[in-house]
Structures are given as C-alpha cells and as structure tokens.
Short mmCIF file of C-alpha atoms (C1' of nucleotides) in Angstrom, two decimals:
data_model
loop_
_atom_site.label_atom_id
_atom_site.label_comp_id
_atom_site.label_asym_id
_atom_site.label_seq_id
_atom_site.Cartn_x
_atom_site.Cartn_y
_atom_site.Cartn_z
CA UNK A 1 202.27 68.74 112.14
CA UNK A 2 200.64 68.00 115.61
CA UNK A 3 197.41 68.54 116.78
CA UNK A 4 197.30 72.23 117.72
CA UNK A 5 198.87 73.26 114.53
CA UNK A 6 196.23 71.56 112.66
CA UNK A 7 193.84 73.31 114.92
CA UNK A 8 195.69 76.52 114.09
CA UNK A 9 195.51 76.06 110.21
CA UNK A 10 191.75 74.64 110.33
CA UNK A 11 190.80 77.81 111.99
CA UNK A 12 192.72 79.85 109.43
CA UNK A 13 191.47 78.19 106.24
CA UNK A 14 187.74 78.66 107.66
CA UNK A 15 185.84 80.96 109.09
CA UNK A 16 184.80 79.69 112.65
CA UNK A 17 181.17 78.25 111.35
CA UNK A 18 182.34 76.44 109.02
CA UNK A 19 185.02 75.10 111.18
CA UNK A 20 182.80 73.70 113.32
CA UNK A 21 180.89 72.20 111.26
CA UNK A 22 183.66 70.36 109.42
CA UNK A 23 184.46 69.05 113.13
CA UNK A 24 180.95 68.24 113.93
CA UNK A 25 180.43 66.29 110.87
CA UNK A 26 183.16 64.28 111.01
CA UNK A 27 181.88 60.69 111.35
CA UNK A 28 178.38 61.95 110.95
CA UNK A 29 177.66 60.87 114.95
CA UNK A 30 174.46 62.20 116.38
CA UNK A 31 175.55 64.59 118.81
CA UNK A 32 175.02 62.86 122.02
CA UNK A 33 172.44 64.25 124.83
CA UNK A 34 173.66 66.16 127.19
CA UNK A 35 174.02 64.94 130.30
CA UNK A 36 172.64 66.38 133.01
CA UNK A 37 174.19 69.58 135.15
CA UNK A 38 175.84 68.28 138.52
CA UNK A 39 175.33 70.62 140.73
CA UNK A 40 177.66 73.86 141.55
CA UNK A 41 179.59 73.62 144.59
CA UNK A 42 176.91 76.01 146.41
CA UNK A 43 178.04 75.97 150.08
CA UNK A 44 180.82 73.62 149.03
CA UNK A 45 183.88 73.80 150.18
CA UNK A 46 185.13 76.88 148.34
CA UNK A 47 181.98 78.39 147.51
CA UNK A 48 182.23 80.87 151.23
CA UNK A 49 186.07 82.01 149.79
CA UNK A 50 185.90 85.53 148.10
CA UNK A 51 188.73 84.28 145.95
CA UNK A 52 186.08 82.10 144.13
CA UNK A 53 183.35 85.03 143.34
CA UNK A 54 183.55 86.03 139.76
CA UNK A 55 185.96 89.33 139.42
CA UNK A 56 185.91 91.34 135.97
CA UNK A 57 188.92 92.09 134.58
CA UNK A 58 191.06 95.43 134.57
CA UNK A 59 190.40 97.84 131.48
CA UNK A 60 194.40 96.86 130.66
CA UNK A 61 194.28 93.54 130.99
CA UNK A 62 191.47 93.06 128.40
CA UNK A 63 193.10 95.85 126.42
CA UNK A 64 195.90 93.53 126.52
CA UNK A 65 194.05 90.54 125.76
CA UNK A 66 192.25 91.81 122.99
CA UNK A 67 195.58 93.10 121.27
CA UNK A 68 196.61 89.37 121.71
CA UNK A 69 193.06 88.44 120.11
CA UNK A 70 193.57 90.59 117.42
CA UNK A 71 197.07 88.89 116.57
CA UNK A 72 195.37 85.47 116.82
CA UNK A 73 192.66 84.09 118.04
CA UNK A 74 193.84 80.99 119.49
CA UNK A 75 196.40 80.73 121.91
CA UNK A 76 199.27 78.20 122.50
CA UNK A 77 199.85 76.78 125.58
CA UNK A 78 203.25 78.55 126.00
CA UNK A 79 201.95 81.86 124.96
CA UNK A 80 199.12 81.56 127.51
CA UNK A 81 201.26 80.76 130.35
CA UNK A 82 203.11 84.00 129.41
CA UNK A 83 200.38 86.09 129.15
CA UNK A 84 198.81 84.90 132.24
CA UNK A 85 202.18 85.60 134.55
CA UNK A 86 202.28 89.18 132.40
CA UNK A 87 198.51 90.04 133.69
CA UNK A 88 198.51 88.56 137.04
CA UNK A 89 195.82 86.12 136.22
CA UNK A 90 195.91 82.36 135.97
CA UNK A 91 196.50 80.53 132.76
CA UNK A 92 192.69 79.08 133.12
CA UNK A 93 191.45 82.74 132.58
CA UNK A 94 193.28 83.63 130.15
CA UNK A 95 192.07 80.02 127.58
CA UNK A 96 188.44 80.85 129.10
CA UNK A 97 188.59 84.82 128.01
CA UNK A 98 189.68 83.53 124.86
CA UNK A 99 187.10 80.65 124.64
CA UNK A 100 184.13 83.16 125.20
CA UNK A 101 185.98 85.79 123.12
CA UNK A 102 185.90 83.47 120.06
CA UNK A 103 182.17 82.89 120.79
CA UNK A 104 181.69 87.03 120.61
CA UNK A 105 183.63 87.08 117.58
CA UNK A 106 181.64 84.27 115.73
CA UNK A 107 178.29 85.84 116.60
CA UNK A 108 179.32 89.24 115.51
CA UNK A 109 180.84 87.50 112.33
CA UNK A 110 177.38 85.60 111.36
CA UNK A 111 175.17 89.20 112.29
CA UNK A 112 177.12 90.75 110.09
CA UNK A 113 176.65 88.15 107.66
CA UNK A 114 173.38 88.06 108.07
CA UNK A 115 172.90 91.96 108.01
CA UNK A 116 174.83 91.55 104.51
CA UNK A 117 172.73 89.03 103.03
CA UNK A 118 169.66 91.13 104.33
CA UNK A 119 171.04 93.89 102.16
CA UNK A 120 171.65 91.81 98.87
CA UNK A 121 168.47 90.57 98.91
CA UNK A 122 166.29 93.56 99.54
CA UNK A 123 168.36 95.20 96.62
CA UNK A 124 167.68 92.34 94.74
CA UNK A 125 163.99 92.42 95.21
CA UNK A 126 163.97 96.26 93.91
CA UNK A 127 165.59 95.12 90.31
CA UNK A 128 163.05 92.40 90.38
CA UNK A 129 160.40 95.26 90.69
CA UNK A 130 161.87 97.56 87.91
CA UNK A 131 162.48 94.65 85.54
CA UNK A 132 159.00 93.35 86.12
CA UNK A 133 158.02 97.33 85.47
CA UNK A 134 159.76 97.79 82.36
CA UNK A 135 158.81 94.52 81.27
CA UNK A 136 155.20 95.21 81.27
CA UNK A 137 156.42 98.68 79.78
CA UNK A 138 157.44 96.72 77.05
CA UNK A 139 154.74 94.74 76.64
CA UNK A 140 151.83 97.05 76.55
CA UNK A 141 154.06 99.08 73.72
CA UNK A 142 154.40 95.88 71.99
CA UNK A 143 150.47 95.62 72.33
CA UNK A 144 150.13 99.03 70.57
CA UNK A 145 152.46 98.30 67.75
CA UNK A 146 150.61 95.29 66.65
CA UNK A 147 147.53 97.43 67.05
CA UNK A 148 148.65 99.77 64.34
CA UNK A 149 149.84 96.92 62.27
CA UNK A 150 146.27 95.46 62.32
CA UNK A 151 145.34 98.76 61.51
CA UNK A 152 147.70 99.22 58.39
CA UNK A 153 147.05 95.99 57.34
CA UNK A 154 143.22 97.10 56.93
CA UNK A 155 144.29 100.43 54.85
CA UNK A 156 146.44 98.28 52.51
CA UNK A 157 143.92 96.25 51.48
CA UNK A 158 141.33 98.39 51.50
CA UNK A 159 143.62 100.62 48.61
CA UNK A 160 144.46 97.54 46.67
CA UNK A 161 140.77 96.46 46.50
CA UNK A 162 139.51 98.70 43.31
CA UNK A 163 142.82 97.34 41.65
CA UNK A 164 142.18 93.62 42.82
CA UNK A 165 139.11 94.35 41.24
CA UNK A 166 139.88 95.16 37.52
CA UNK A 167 142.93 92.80 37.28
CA UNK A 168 140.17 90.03 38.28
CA UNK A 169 137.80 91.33 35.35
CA UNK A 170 140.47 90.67 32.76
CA UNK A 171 141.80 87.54 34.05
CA UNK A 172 138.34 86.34 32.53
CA UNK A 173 139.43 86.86 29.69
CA UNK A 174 142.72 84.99 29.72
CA UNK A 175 142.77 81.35 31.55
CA UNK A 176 146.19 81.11 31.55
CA UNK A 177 146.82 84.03 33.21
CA UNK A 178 146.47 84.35 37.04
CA UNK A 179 146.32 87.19 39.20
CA UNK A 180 150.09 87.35 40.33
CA UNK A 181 149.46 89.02 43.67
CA UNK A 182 152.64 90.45 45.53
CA UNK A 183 152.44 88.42 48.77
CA UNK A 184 153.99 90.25 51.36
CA UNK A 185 155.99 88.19 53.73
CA UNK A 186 154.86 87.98 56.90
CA UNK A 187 155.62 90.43 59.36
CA UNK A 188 157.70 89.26 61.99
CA UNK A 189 158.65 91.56 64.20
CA UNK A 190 160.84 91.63 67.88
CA UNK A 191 158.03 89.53 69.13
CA UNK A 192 157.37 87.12 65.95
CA UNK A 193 153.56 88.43 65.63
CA UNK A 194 152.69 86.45 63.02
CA UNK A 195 148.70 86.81 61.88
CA UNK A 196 149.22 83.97 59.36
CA UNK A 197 149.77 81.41 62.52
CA UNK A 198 147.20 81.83 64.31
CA UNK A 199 144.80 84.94 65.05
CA UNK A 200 146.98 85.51 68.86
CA UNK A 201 150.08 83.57 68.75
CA UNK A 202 153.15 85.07 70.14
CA UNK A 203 156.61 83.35 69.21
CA UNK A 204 159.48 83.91 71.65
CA UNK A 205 162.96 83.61 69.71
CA UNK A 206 164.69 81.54 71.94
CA UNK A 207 162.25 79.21 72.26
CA UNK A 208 160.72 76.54 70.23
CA UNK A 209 157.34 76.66 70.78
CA UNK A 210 154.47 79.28 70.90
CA UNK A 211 152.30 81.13 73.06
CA UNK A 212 149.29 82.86 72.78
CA UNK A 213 148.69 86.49 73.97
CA UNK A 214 147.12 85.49 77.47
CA UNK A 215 149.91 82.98 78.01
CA UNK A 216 152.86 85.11 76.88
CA UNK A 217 151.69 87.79 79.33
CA UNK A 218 151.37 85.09 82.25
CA UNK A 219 155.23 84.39 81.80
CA UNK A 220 156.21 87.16 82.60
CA UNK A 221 153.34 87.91 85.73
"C1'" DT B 1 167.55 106.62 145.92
"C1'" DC B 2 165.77 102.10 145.03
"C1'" DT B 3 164.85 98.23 142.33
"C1'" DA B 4 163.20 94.98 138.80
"C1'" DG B 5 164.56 93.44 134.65
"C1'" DG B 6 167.82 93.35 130.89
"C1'" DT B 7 172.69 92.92 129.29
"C1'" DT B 8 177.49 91.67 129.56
"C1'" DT B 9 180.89 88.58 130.62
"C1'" DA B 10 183.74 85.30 133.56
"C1'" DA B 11 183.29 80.73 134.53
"C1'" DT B 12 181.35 75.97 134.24
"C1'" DT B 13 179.58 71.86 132.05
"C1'" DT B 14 179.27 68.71 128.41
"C1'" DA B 15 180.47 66.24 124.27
"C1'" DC B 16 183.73 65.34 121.23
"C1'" DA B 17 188.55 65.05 118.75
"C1'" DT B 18 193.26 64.04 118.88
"C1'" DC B 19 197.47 62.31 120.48
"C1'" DA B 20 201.03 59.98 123.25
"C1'" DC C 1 192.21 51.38 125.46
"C1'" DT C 2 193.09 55.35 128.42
"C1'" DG C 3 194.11 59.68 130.27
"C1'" DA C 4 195.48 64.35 129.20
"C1'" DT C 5 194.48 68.27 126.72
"C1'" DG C 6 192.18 71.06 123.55
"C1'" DT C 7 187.85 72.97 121.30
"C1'" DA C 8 182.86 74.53 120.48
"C1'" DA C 9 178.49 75.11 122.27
"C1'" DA C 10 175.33 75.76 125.81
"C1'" DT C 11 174.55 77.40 130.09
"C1'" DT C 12 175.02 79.69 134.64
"C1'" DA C 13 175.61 83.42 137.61
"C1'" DA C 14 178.00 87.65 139.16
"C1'" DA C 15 178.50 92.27 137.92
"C1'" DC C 16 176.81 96.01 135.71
"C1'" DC C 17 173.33 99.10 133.45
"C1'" DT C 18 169.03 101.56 133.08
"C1'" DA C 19 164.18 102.97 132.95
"C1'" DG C 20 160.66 104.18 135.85
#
DNA sequence: TCTAGGTTTAATTTACATCA
DNA sequence: CTGATGTAAATTAAACCTAG
C-alpha cells in the first residue's frame, strides 16, 4: 500500500476532521509558527502578464469538476492530469480546485453538524422541562395523599378511643391480661412515608438512605 | 449609474508527513 | 539525510454581488 492509498483509505474511514486531527496529532509536535509571508511577486516579473490574473472557471468545467468531486474527493495524480487536458486547464488547478473544494465540503460538513447538535439539544432541554413539570406534578399529589392519610389517621383513632377506653377499664381488673391492640403496620406507600421514622422523612426505594420533605423536594429542583 | 462593503473562490504560503 | 510530492489550514486577492 503506498502513500496515496493510505491517504485514500484515511480519508474514507474518517470524516475530514477527524482526519486531520489523527495527522496533526501524530507525534504530539507543537505546530510550529508560521513563518512569515514573503512577499507576492507584485510588479515581478509575471505579475504585468494577463495570463497570471485570477480567471474563474467555466459553468462546465466546475460542473465537471464537481461530478469528479462527487465520485471522490481526492484525486490521483493520473486522474488529474486527465482531467486537466479534458478541461483545458493545468493540472495545478485542477489539485488547487480540489484542495479548496475539500475545505467547502468540511465546513459545510461541521455546520451541519453543528446545526444537528443545536437541534438535539434544544429538544433535549424541552423533555428536561416536561419531566421537571410532571415531576413536581407528582410531587405536590404525593403531598396531598399524605395529607389525607394524616387526616384518616386522626378519624381512626378518634373512633377507636371510646373502645380503647372500656377495654382499659377491665384490664384493671385482670393483670395478666393486656390490651392486645391491632397495630397496624406502617403505611408505606410509593414514596415510603413512614410517620413512625421520623415526623418528615421521605425514603426513596432505590436508595439507602433518607430524606426529609425539604430535601427530597431539593433533588429534584 | 456608481460605489463601498460583503461574499465567493482561485491561488498562494506554510508546516508537516511520507517515501524513494 | 534530502528532495519530491502530497495534504490541511490559513490567508490573499480578484471577481462578483448588492444595498443604498
């Protein structure tokens, strides 16, 4: 494999950033500073021949030079020479138009990248909203559940009171005998509330530790 | 119609890699 | 090591476009 058709497969396997990059890492060298322009041949000897002045190119030449592109974007040197006698231009022109047509592709390449990336993240940021929405949704309904429990709680005790009452009285009577009060279990519900912890403790079931109201609400702020 | 300023693009320069 | 050749990136400058 020589050195053009590892250029050929590098720029196949990658896209042409990361292509770069793999070449402008290797050996992990400081990119040198550039050394200062020389000057253009202004007034030189060339610079008064028309030949020189920059001349764009016929709408079928780059026609045909993007058709090339579009085959493959880099060019051997045979293929070059071929396509520069079938335009009427010089092989130079023909590496250079493909040089700076790379370049256009790359940019338009990473803006569309970018432009992508833009998108996935702004729709990303909207779920974040409605998650964060239902979440607190959730939240202030599992405020009002725990609400009526409290509240239930209350009644039940309040109607086993008068019974509480006379099963006391005749305990009196009998040492041995203790009140054998039905002990409901705790309730433990989707969010562990659990008044015999602690008066405002939260436990999260898959995690090993507990949070109190002001805390549990925080995680998820 | 003219023109200043912006955009496109052909060409150049530079640094670096690879190979014979 | 050296020179030839290739590339990417940055830059320049000619040609072109357009608002005012």
């Amino acid at each position: 494999m020589n050195h053009q058709d590892q250029m050929m497969l590098m720029s196949q396997l990658f896209p042409a950033c990361e292509y770069t990059q793999i070449i402008s890492q290797q050996g992990e060298k400081k990119p040198k500073p550039r050394r200062k322009r020389s000057k253009k041949n202004k007034g030189g000897e060339n610079s008064a021949n028309d030949m020189n002045k920059k001349r764009k190119l016929s709408d079928e030449q780059v026609n045909i030079l993007e058709e090339n592109f579009g085959n493959e974007h880099k060019l051997e040197s045979e293929k070059k020479d071929r396509l520069a006698m079938e335009l009427g231009l010089d092989p130079r022109q023909v590496a250079v138009w493909f040089q700076n047509r790379r370049a256009r592709w790359k940019n338009k390449k990473l803006e569309e990248e970018y432009f992508s990336l833009k998108k996935i993240h702004e729709s990303t940021i909207l779920e974040k909203c409605l998650l964060e929405t239902k979440l607190r949704e959730q939240h202030s309904e599992a405020l009002k559940l725990r609400e009526q429990l409290s509240e239930a709680e209350k009644e039940i005790q309040r109607l086993r009171e008068p019974f509480e009452r006379v099963t006391s009285s005749s305990s009196s009577t009998s040492s041995m005998s203790q009140s054998v009060e039905v002990v409901d279990p705790p309730f433990l519900g989707e969010f562990g509330v659990d008044n015999g912890y602690d008066d405002d403790v939260f436990f999260m079931p898959n995690e090993t530790c507990y949070y109190n109201g002001m805390e549990w609400i925080s995680l998820y702020m």
